[in-house]
Short mmCIF file of C-alpha atoms in Angstrom, two decimals:
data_model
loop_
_atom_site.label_atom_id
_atom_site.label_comp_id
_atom_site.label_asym_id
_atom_site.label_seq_id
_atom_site.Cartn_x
_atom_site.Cartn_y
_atom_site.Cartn_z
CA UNK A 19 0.00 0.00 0.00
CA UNK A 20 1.12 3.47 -0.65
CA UNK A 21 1.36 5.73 1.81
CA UNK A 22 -0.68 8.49 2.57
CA UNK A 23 -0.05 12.60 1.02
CA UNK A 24 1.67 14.36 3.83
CA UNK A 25 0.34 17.15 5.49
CA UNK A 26 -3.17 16.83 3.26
CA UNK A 27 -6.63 15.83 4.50
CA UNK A 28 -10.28 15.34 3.44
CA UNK A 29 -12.70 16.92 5.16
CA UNK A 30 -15.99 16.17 4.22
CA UNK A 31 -19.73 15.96 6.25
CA UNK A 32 -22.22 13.00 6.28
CA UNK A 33 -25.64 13.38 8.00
CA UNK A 34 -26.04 11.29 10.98
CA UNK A 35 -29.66 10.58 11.62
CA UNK A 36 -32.54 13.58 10.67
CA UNK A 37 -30.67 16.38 11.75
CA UNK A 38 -27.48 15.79 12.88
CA UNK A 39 -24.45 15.95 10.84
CA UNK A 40 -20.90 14.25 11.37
CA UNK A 41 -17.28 16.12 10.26
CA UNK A 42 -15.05 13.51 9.10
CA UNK A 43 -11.25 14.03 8.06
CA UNK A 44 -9.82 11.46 5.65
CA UNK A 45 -6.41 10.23 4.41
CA UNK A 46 -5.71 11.13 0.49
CA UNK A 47 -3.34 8.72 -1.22
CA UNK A 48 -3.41 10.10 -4.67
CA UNK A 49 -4.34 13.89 -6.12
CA UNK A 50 -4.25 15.36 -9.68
CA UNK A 51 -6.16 17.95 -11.59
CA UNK A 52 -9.31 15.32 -12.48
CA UNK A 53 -9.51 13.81 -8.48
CA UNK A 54 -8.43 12.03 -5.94
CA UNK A 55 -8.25 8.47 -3.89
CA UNK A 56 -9.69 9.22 -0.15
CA UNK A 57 -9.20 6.33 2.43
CA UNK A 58 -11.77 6.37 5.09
CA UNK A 59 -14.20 4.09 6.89
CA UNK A 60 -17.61 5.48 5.93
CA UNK A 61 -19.69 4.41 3.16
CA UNK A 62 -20.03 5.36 0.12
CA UNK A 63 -21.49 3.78 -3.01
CA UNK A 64 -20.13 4.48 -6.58
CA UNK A 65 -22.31 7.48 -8.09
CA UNK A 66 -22.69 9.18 -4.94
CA UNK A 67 -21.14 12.63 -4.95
CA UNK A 68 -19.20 14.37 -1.97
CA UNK A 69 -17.82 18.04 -1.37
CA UNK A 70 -14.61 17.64 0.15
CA UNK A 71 -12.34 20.44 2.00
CA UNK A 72 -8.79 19.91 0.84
CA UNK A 73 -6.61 21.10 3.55
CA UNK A 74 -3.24 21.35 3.81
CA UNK A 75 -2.01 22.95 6.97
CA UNK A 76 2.05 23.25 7.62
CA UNK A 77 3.91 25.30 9.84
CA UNK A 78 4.66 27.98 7.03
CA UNK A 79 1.60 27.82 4.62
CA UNK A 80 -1.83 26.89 4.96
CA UNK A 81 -3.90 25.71 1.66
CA UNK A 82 -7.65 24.87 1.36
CA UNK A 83 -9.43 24.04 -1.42
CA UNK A 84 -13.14 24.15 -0.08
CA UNK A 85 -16.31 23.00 -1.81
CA UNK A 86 -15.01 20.63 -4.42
CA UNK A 87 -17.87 18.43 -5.43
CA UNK A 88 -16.46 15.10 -5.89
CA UNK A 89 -18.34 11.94 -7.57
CA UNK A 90 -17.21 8.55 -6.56
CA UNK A 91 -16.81 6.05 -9.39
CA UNK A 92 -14.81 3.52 -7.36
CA UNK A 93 -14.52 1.50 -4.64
CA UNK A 94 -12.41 -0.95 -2.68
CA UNK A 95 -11.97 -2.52 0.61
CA UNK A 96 -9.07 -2.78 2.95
CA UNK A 97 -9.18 -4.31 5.83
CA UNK A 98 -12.19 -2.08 7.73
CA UNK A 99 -11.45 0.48 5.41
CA UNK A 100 -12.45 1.41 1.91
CA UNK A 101 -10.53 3.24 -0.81
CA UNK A 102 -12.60 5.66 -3.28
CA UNK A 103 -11.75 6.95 -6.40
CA UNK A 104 -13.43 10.48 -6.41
CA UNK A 105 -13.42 12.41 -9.48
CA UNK A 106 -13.84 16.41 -9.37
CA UNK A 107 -17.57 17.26 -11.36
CA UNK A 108 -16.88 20.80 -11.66
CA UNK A 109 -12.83 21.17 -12.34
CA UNK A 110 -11.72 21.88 -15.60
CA UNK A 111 -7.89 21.47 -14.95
CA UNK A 112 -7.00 24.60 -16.97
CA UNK A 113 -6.19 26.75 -13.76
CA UNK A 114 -9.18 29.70 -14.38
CA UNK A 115 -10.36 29.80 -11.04
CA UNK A 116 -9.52 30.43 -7.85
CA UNK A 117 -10.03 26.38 -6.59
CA UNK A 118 -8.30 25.51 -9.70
CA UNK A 119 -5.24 27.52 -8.66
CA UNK A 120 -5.55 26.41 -5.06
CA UNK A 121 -5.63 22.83 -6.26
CA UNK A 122 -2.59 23.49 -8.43
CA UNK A 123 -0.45 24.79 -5.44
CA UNK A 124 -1.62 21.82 -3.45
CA UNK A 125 -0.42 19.44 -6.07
CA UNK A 126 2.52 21.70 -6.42
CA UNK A 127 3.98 21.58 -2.76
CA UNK A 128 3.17 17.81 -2.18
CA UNK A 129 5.53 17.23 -5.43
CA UNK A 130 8.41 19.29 -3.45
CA UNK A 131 7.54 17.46 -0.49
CA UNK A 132 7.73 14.05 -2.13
CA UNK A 133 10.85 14.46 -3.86
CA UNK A 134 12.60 15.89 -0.55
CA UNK A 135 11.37 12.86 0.93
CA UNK A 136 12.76 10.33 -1.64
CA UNK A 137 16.06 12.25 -1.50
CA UNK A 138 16.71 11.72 2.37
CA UNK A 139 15.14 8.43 2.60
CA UNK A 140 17.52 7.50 -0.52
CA UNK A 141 20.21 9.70 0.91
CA UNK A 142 23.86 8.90 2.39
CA UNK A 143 22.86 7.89 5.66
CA UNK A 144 25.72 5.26 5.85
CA UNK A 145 28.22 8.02 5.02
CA UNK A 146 26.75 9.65 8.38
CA UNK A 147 28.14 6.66 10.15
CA UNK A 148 31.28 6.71 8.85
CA UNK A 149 32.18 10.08 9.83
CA UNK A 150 31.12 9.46 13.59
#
């Protein structure tokens, strides 16, 4: 299994009875300009839409994408947990709008993020020991 996108979560609401409503945060493992793949343990069946929150709070930025209706055209289990493939309804992946743009830094910074994080987990950490 992959892991999940550092410092990025789902937030999305699902109604809990007649009028109460649950906030639930997920885990995304994959992002691009046509959707996502949200891990969670709630239930969703494929056709049903969502509007997610992307949120991406760090230390020295903070990024949210709010609002973006999402439908889900996949899913799979994992253990008590499902995987969904959610694709973006109203996204156009040509940067026009604001969300577009705020999508595109998202995607932007996790790309940094990942590639600093290949580089020190594939860095010279036995050259560290040999200087000690």
């Amino acid at each position: 299994m992959k892991e999940a996108l550092p410092d990025l979560v789902a937030r999305f609401r699902i109604r809990q009875g007649l009028f109460r409503k649950e906030q639930v945060e997920a885990a995304l493992f994959e992002l691009d300009a046509y959707g996502c793949v949200m891990k969670t343990d709630k239930m969703f069946n494929p056709g049903d839409t969502v509007v997610l929150d992307l949120i991406m709070d760090m230390p020295f930025d903070k990024i949210r994408a709010e609002n973006i209706t999402g439908l889900i055209t996949e899913r799979r289990k994992h253990c008590s947990n499902f995987f969904y493939s959610i694709d973006f309804v109203e996204l156009k992946s040509d940067g026009g709008t604001a969300l577009e743009e705020k999508l595109r830094r998202i995607r932007e910074v996790l790309s940094k993020k990942q590639s600093l994080k290949s580089r020190r987990s594939s860095g010279s950490m036995p050259g560290f020991r040999q200087m000690a």
